[in-house]
Coordinates of C-alpha atoms in Angstrom, one line a residue:
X1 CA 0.0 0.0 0.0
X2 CA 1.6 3.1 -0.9
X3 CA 2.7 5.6 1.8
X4 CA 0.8 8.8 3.4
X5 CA 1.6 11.9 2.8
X6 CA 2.8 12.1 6.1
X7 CA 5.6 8.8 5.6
X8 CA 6.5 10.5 2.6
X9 CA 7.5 13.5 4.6
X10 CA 9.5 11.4 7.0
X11 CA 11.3 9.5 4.6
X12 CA 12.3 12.4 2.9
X13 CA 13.6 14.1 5.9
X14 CA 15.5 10.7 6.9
X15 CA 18.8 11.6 7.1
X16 CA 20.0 9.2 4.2
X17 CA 18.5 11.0 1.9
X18 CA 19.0 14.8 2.6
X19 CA 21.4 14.8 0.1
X20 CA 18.7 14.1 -2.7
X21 CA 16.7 16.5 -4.2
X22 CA 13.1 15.8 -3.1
X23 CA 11.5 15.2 -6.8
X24 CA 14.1 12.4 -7.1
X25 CA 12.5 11.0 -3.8
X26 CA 9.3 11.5 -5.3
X27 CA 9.6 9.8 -8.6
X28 CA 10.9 6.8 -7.1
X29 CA 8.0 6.3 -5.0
X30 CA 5.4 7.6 -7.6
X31 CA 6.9 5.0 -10.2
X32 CA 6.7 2.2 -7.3
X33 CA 10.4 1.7 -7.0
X34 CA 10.7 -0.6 -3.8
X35 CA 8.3 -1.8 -1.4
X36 CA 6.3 0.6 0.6
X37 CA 5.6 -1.4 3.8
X38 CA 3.0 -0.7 6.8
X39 CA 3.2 -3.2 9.1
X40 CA 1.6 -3.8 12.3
X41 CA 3.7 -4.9 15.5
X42 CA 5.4 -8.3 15.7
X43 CA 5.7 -8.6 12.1
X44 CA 8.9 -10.4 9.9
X45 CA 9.4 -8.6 6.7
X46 CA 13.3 -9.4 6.2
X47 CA 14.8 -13.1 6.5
X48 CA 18.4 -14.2 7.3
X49 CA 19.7 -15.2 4.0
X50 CA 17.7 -13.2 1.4
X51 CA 20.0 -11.7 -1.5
X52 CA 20.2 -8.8 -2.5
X53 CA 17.7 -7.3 -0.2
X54 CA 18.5 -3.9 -0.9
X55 CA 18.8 -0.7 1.4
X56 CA 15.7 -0.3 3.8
X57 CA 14.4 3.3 5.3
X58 CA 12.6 3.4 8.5
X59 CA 10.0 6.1 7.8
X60 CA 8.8 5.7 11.9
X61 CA 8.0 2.7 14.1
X62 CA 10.8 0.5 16.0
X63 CA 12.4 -2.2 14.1
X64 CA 14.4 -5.0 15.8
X65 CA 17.2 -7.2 14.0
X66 CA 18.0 -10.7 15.0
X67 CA 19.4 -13.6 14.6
X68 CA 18.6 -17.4 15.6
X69 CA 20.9 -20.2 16.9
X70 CA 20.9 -23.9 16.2
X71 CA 18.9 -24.5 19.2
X72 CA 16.1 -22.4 17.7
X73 CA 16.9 -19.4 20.3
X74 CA 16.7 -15.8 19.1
X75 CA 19.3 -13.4 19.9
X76 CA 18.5 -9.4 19.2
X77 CA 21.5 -8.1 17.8
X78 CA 19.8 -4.1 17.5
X79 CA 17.3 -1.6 17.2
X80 CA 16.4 1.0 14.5
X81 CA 14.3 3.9 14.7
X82 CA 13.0 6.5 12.3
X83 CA 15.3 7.5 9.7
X84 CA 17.5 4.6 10.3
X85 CA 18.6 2.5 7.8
X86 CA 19.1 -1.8 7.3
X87 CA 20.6 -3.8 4.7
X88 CA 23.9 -1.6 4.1
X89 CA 25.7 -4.7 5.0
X90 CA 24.9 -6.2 1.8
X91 CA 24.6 -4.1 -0.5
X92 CA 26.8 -4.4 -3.9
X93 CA 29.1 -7.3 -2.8
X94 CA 26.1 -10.2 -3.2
X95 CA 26.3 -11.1 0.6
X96 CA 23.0 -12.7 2.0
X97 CA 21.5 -10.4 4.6
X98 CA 23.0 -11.4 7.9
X99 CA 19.9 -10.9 10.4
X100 CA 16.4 -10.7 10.0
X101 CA 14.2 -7.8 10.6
X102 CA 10.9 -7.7 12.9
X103 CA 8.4 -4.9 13.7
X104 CA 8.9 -3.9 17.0
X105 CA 6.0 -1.4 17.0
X106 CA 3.5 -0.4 14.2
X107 CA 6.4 0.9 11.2
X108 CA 6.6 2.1 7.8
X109 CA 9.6 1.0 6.1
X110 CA 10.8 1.4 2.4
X111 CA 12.8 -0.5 0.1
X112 CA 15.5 1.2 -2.1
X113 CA 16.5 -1.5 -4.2
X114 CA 19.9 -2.1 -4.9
X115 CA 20.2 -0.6 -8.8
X116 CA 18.1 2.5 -7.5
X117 CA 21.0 3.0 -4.9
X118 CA 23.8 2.7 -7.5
X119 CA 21.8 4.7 -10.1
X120 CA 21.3 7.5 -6.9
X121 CA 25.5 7.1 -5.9
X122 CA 26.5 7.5 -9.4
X123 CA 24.2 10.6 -10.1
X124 CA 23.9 11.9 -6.7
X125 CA 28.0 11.5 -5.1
X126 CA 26.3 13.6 -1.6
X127 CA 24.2 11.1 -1.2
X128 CA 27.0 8.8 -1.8
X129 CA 29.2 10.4 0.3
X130 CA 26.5 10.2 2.9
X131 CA 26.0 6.6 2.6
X132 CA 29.9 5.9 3.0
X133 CA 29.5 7.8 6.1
X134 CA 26.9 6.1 7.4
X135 CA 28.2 2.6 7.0
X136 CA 31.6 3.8 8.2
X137 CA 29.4 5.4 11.4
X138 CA 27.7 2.0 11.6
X139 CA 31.1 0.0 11.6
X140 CA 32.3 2.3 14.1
X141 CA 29.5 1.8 16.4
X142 CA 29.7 -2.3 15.9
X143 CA 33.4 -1.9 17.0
X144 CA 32.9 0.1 19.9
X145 CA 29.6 -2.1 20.8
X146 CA 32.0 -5.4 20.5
X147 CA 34.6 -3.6 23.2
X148 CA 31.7 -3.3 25.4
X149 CA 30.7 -6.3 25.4
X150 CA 33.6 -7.7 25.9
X151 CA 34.9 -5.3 28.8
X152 CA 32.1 -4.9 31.0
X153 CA 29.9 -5.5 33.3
X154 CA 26.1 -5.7 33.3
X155 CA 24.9 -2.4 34.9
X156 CA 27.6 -0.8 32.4
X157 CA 26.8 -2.3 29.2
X158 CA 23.1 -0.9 30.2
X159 CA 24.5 2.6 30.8
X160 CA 26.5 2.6 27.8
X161 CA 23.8 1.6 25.3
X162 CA 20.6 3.2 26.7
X163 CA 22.2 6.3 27.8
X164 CA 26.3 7.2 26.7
X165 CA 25.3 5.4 23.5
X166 CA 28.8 4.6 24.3
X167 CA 30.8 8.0 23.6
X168 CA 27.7 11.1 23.7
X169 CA 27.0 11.3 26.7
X170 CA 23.7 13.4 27.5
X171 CA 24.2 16.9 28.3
X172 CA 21.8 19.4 30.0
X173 CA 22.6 22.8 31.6
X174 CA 21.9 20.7 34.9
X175 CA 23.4 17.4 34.5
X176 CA 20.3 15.5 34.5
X177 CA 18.3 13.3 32.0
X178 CA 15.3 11.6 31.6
X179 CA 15.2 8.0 30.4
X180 CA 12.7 7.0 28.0
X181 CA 12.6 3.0 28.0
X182 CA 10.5 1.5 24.9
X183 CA 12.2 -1.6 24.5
X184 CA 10.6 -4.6 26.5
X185 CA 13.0 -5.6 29.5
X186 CA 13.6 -9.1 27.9
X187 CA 14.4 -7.9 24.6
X188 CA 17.1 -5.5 26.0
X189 CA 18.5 -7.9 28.3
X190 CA 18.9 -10.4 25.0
X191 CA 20.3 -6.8 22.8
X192 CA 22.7 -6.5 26.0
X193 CA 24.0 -10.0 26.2
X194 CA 22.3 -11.1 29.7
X195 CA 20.0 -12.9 31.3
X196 CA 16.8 -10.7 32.7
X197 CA 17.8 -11.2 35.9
X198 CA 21.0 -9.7 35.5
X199 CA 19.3 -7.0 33.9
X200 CA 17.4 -6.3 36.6
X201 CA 19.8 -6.9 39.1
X202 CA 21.8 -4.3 36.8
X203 CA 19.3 -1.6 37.3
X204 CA 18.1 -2.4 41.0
X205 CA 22.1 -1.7 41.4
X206 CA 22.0 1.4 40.0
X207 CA 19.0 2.4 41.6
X208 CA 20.1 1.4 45.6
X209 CA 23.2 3.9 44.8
X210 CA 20.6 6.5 44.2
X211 CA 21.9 7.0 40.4
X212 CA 18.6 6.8 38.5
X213 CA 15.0 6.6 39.8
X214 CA 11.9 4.9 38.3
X215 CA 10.2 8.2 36.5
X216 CA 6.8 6.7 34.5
X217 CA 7.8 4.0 31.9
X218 CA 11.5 5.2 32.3
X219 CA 13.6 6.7 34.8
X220 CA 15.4 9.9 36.0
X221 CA 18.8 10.4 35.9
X222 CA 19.8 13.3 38.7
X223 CA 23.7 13.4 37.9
X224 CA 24.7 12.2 34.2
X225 CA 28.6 12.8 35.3
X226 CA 28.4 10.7 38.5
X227 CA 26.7 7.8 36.8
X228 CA 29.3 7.6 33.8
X229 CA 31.8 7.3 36.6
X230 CA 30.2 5.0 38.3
X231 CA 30.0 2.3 35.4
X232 CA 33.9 3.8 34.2
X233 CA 35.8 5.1 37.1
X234 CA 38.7 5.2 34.6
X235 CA 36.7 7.0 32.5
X236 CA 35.3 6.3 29.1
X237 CA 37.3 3.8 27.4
X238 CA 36.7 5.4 23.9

């Protein structure tokens, strides 16, 4: 089903395509390039293994990427919000998409398929340039995710996903922040590489040394500094 006006406007603003003059945007979609998807929560709509899947915008919604084991067990391996992108990993070299791809929440994604995003780098080099930078941001982030994981602790990996985002930490004129958590416990304990009772363990530590506080469906953070030193006395490794 094609897209609202309204998804139109957000894929358009997505940050992958700033670089392209909005008609080009437009004529893509107008002559059906891609899929246009709407999909409810809980809903597959990219398999491990597919070919040539080709690059996919998030238009809004939360998407969740994964991976199964040989025992059948899923593991999350991310999240991706509005204006994110999935598929870069395979694009141009034939590699079969690594993960699959599940509706976290009701999303709109589209499909750029792989030709269109050649065709766009070769006319377009901004919007090349800006995908290079993107999948060099996105290996980046993988690297620095892969030191975390391998370095520390529960309570830490939490603080550096949900709230350094590993190296940015939050700042406000005060020092505080305000957690927003829309990721179901279980799925962020299998994104952080524990057990839910570790994750809970993880926050019940942080909140006993008074360095967040249950706020709604998230929690408060009084003293941004004191908590990155908690998890990194050192300081930040990166």
């Amino acid at each position: 089903m094609p897209f609202s006006d309204t998804e139109i406007a957000l894929i358009k603003s997505a940050r992958l395509l700033s670089d392209l003059p909005p008609p080009v945007v437009d004529a893509a979609l107008s002559a059906g390039e891609g899929a246009q998807l709407r999909l409810p929560p809980d809903t597959v709509f990219l398999e491990a293994g597919m070919p040539q899947p080709g690059l996919w915008v998030i238009a809004h919604g939360t998407i969740e990427t994964f991976v199964v084991d040989a025992a059948g067990r899923e593991k999350i391996v991310d999240f991706a919000q509005i204006g994110g992108t999935l598929g870069e990993e395979s694009l141009f070299d034939g590699r079969a998409l690594p993960y699959s791809a599940r509706s976290l929440t009701q999303a709109a994604v589209l499909q750029l398929p792989e030709p269109l995003v050649g065709e766009w780098m070769a006319t377009y080099p901004a919007f090349g340039r800006r995908l290079m930078a993107l999948v060099a941001e996105r290996i980046d982030y993988v690297s620095r995710d892969v030191l975390t994981f391998c370095t520390k602790k529960a309570a830490a990996r939490l603080v550096c996903y949900l709230v350094c985002h590993f190296d940015r930490r939050p700042d406000s004129p005060d020092g505080t922040h305000s957690l927003h958590l829309a990721i179901p416990r279980n799925k962020l304990a299998s994104r952080l590489g524990i057990s839910d009772s570790h994750l809970s363990r993880a926050f019940r530590e942080l909140e006993e040394k008074g360095l967040i506080a249950k706020q709604g469906r998230g929690y408060f953070i009084p003293d941004v500094h004191a908590l990155s030193h908690y998890v990194c006395p050192a300081g930040c490794d990166f």
